[in-house]
Amino acid sequence: AAVHAFIGELAEEGRAVILITSELPEITALAARVVVMQEGRISNIFKRGTCSAETIVSAATGARKAA
């Protein structure tokens, strides 16, 4: 929880934060932008509020190509 608060403080200061995690609740709660990779390549980029855990997993696994 302290790490999440610190990330929020940095973001509020306008600093860039790169968060690498496989924890979907963490991603949807903290990220302003989500870059999803599949097989070493970017498969999709989402802005906050435009993706769910399901769309992130779909983009990561190639199950469905998001527009």
XYZ file of C-alpha atoms in Angstrom:
67
model
C 0.000 0.000 0.000
C 2.865 2.389 0.762
C 4.352 1.726 -2.668
C 1.007 2.499 -4.323
C 0.757 5.784 -2.407
C 4.301 6.714 -3.410
C 3.557 5.977 -7.077
C 0.471 8.207 -6.817
C 2.529 11.022 -5.299
C 5.102 10.824 -8.080
C 2.392 10.866 -10.733
C 0.714 13.888 -9.109
C 4.057 15.708 -9.338
C 4.020 15.051 -13.088
C 6.776 12.453 -12.996
C 6.761 9.430 -15.239
C 6.460 6.092 -13.480
C 7.091 2.809 -15.233
C 5.310 -0.019 -13.447
C 6.008 -3.553 -14.579
C 3.590 -6.023 -13.049
C 1.363 -8.951 -13.850
C -1.088 -7.956 -11.107
C -4.153 -6.802 -13.031
C -5.830 -4.957 -10.125
C -2.613 -2.982 -9.666
C -2.559 -2.067 -13.344
C -6.162 -0.926 -13.535
C -5.889 1.035 -10.264
C -2.573 2.814 -10.846
C -1.859 3.173 -14.533
C -2.743 6.251 -16.578
C -1.619 4.364 -19.665
C -1.228 0.605 -20.136
C 1.206 -0.758 -22.702
C 0.579 -4.451 -23.317
C 3.257 -6.646 -24.839
C 2.918 -10.013 -26.512
C 5.920 -12.061 -27.593
C 8.258 -9.115 -27.029
C 6.262 -6.612 -29.080
C 3.716 -3.974 -28.162
C 0.294 -5.409 -28.918
C -1.821 -2.527 -27.621
C -1.819 0.736 -25.684
C -4.772 1.730 -23.527
C -5.551 4.997 -21.722
C -6.960 4.953 -18.181
C -10.584 3.903 -18.117
C -10.550 2.320 -21.573
C -9.478 -1.169 -20.537
C -10.464 -3.872 -18.110
C -8.566 -6.870 -16.809
C -10.214 -8.900 -19.567
C -9.111 -6.602 -22.405
C -5.565 -6.509 -21.031
C -5.403 -10.306 -20.897
C -6.876 -10.568 -24.386
C -4.252 -8.178 -25.759
C -1.441 -10.007 -23.930
C -2.488 -13.458 -25.115
C -3.550 -12.510 -28.625
C -7.034 -13.871 -27.939
C -8.564 -10.744 -29.416
C -6.888 -7.865 -31.167
C -8.185 -4.639 -29.669
C -8.568 -1.626 -31.955
